[in-house]
PDB file of C-alpha atoms in Angstrom:
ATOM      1  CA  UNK A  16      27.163 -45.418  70.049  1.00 64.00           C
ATOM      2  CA  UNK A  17      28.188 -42.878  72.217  1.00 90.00           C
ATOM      3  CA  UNK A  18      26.506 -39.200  72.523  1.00 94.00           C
ATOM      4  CA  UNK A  19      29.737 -37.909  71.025  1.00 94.00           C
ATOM      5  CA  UNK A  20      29.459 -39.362  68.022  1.00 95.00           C
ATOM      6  CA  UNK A  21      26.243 -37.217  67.074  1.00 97.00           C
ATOM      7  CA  UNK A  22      28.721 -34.066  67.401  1.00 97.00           C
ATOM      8  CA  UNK A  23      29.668 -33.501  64.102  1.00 97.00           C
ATOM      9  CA  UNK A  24      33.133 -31.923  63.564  1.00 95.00           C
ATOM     10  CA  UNK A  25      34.346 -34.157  60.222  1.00 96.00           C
ATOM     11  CA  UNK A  26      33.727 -33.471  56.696  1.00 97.00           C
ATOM     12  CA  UNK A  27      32.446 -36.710  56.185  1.00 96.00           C
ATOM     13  CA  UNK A  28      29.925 -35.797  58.911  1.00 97.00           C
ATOM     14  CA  UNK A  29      29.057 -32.454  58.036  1.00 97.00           C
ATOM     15  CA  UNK A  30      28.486 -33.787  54.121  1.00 97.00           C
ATOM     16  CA  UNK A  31      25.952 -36.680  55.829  1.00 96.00           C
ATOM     17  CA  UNK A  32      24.051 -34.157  57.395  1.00 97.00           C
ATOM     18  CA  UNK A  33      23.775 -31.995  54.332  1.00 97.00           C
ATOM     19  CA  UNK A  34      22.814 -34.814  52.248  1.00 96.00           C
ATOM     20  CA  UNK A  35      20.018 -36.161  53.936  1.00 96.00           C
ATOM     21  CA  UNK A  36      18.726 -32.614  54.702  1.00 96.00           C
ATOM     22  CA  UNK A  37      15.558 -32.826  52.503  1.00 96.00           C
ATOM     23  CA  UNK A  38      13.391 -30.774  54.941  1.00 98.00           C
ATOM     24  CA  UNK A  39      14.565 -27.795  56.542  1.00 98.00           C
ATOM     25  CA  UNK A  40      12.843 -26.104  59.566  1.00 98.00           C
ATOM     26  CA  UNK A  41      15.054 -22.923  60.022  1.00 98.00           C
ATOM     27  CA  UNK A  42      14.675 -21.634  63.230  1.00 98.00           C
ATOM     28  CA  UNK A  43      15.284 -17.505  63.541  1.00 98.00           C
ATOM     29  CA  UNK A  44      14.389 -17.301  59.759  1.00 98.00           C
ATOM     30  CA  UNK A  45      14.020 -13.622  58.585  1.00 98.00           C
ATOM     31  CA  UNK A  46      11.481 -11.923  55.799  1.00 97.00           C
ATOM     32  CA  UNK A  47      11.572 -10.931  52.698  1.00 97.00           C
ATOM     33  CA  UNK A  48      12.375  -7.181  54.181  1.00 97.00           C
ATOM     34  CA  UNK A  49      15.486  -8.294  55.078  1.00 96.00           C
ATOM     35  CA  UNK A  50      16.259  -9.730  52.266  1.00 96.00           C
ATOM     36  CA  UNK A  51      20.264  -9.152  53.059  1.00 97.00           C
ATOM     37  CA  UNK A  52      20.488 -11.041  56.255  1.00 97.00           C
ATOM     38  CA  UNK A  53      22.193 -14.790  55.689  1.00 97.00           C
ATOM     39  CA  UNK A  54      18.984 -15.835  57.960  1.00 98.00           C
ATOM     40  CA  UNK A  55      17.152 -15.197  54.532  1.00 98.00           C
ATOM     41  CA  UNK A  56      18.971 -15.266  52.282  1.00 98.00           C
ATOM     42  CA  UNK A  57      20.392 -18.880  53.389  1.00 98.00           C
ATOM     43  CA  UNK A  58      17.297 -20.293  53.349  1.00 98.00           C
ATOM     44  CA  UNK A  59      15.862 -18.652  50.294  1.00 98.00           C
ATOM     45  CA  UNK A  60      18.851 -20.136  48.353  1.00 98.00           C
ATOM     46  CA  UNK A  61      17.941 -23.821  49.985  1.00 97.00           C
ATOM     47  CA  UNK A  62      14.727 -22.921  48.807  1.00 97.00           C
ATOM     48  CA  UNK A  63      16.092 -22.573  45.183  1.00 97.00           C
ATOM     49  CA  UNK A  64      18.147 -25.737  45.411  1.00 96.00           C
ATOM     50  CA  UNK A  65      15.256 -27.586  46.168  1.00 96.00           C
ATOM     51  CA  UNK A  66      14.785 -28.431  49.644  1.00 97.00           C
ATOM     52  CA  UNK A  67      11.784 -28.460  51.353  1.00 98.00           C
ATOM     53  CA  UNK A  68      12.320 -25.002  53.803  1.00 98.00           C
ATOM     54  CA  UNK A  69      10.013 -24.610  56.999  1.00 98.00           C
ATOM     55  CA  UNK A  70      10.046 -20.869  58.084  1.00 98.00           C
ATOM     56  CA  UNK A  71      10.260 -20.875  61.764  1.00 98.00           C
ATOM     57  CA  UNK A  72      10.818 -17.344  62.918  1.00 98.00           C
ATOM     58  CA  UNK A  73      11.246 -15.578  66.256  1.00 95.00           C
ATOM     59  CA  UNK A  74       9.788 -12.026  65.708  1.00 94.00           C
ATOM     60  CA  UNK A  75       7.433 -10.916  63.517  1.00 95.00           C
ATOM     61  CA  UNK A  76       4.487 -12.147  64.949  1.00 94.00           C
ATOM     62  CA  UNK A  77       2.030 -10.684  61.940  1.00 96.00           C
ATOM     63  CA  UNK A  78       3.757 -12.622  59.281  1.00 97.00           C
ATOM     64  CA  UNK A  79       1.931 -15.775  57.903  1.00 97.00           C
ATOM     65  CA  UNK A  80       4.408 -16.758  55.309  1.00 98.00           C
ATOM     66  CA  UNK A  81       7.508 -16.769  54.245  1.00 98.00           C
ATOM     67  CA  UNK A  82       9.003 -18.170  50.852  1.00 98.00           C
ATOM     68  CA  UNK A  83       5.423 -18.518  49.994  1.00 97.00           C
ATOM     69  CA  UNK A  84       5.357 -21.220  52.894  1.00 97.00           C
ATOM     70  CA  UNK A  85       3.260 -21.029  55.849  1.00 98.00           C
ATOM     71  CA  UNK A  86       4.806 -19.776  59.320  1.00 98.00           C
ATOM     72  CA  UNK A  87       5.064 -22.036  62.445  1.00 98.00           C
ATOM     73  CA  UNK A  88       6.078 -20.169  65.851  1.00 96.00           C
ATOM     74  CA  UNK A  89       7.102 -23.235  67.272  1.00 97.00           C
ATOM     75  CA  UNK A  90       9.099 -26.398  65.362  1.00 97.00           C
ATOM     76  CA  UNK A  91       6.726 -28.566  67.777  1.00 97.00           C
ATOM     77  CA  UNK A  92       3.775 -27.191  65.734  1.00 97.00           C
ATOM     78  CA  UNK A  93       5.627 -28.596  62.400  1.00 98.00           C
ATOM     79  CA  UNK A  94       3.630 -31.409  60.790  1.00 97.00           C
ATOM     80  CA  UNK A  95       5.597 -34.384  59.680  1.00 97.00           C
ATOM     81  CA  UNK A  96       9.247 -34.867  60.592  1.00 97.00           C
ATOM     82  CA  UNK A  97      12.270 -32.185  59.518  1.00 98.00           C
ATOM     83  CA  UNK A  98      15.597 -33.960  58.591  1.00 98.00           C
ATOM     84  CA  UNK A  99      17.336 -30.653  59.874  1.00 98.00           C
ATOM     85  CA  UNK A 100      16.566 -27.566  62.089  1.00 98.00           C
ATOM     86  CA  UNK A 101      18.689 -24.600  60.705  1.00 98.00           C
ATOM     87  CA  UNK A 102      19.319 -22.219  63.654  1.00 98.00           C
ATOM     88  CA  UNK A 103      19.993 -18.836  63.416  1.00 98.00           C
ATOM     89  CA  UNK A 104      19.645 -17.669  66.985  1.00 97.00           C
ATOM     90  CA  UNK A 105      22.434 -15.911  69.103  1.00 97.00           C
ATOM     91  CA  UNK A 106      24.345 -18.648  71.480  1.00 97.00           C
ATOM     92  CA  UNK A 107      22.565 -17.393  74.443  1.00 97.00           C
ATOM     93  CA  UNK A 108      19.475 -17.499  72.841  1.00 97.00           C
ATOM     94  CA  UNK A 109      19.255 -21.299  71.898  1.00 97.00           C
ATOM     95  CA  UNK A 110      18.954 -22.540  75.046  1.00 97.00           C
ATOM     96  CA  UNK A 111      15.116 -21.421  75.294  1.00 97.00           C
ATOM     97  CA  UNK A 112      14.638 -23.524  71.974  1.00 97.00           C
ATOM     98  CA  UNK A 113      16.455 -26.780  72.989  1.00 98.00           C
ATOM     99  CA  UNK A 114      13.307 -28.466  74.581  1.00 97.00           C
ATOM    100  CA  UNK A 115      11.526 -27.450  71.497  1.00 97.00           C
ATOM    101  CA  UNK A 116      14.090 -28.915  69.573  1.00 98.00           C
ATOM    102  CA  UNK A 117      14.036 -32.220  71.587  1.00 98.00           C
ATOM    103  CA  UNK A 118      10.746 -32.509  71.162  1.00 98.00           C
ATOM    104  CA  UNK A 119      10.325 -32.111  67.164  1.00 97.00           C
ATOM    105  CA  UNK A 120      12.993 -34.974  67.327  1.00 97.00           C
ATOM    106  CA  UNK A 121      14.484 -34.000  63.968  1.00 98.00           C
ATOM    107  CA  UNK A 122      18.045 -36.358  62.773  1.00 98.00           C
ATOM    108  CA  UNK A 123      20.394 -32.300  62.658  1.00 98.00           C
ATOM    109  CA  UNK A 124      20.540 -29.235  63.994  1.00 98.00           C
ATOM    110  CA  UNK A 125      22.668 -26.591  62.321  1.00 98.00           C
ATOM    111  CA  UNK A 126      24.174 -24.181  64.153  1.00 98.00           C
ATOM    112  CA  UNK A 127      24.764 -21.342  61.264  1.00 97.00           C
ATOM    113  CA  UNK A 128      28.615 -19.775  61.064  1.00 96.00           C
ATOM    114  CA  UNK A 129      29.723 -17.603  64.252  1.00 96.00           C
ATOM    115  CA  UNK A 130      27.370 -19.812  66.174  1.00 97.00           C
ATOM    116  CA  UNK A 131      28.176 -22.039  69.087  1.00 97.00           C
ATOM    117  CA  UNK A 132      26.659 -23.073  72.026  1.00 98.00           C
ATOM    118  CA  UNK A 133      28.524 -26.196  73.776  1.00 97.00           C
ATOM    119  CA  UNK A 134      25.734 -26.851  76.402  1.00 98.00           C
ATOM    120  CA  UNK A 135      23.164 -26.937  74.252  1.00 98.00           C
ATOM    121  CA  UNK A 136      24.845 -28.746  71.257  1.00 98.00           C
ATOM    122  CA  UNK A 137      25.771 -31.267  73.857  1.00 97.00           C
ATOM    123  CA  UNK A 138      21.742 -32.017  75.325  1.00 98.00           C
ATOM    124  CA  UNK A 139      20.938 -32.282  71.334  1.00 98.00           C
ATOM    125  CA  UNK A 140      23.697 -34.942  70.658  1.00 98.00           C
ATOM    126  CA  UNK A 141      22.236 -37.092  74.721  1.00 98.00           C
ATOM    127  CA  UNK A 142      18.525 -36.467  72.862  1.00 98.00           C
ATOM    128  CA  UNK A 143      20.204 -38.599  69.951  1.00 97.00           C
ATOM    129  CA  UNK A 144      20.122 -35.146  67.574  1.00 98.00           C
ATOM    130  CA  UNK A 145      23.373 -35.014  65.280  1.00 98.00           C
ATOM    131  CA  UNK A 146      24.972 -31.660  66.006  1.00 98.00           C
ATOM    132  CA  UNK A 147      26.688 -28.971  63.410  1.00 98.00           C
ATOM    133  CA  UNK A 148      28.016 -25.861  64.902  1.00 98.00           C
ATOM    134  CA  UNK A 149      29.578 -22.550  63.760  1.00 97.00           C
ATOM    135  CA  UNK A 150      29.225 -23.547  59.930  1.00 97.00           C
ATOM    136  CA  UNK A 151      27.456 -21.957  56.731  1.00 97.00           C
ATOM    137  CA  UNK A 152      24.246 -24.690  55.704  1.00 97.00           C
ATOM    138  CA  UNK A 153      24.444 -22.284  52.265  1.00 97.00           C
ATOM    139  CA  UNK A 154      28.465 -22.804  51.873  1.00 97.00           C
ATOM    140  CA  UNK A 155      28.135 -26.640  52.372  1.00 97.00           C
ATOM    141  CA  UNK A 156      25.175 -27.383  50.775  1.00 97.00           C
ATOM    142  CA  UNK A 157      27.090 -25.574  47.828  1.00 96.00           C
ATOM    143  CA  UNK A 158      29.813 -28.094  48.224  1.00 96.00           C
ATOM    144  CA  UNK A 159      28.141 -31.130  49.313  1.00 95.00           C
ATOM    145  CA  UNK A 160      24.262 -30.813  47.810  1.00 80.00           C
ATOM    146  CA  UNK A 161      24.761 -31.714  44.199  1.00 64.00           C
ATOM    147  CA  UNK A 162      23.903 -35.259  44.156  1.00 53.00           C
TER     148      UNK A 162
END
């Protein structure tokens, strides 16, 4: 199988990814104070449909948990394996997170809507990480979660 084939651009792909996403580490998540930003509110709703949501954020360096979970500053620090790393970073910003990411060795990353970073997304798929970019994990978990 070629690196290629862990960019995922069909449906069929995207709904594999969502379906076997049973532990979430999302990277850039927000808190509670910002309640209105998709980088909490997406997870708190993932939260609500039952998967298993590791906050992972950037900032906020007093915070010790989020969605009544326990912070981690790095995913490397994560015990046990994550199915899928939710990131909501800005494009340029992922690239200080992709060695991170590597090293975790989770089966996705998600790339949240408006988000794409084609360097990156391309060292995930060589690492043998499927890739999602520039899609809502809330919108097709909505369509795709329900088992």
């Amino acid at each position: 199988m070629s690196w290629e084939q862990n960019l995922v651009e069909d449906e069929a792909g995207v709904e594999r990814v969502v379906k076997s996403a049973r532990r979430v580490a999302v990277l850039g998540i927000k808190t509670e104070q910002q309640s209105g930003q998709p980088a909490f509110y997406v997870p708190d709703y993932l939260a609500r449909a039952g998967v298993d949501v590791v906050p992972v954020p950037v900032y906020y360096p007093d915070v010790t948990h989020i969605l009544g979970k326990p912070v981690f500053r790095r995913l490397v620090d994560v015990p046990g394996d994550v199915d899928l790393v939710d990131v909501f970073r800005r494009p340029q910003d992922i690239d200080a997170h992709v060695d991170d990411i590597i090293a975790k060795k989770p089966k996705a990353v998600w790339f949240q809507s408006g988000i794409r970073n084609d360097a990156a997304a391309e060292k995930l798929a060589k690492a043998g990480i499927q890739v999602v970019q520039d899609r809502c994990l809330m919108v097709d978990h909505r369509r795709y979660g329900t088992r």
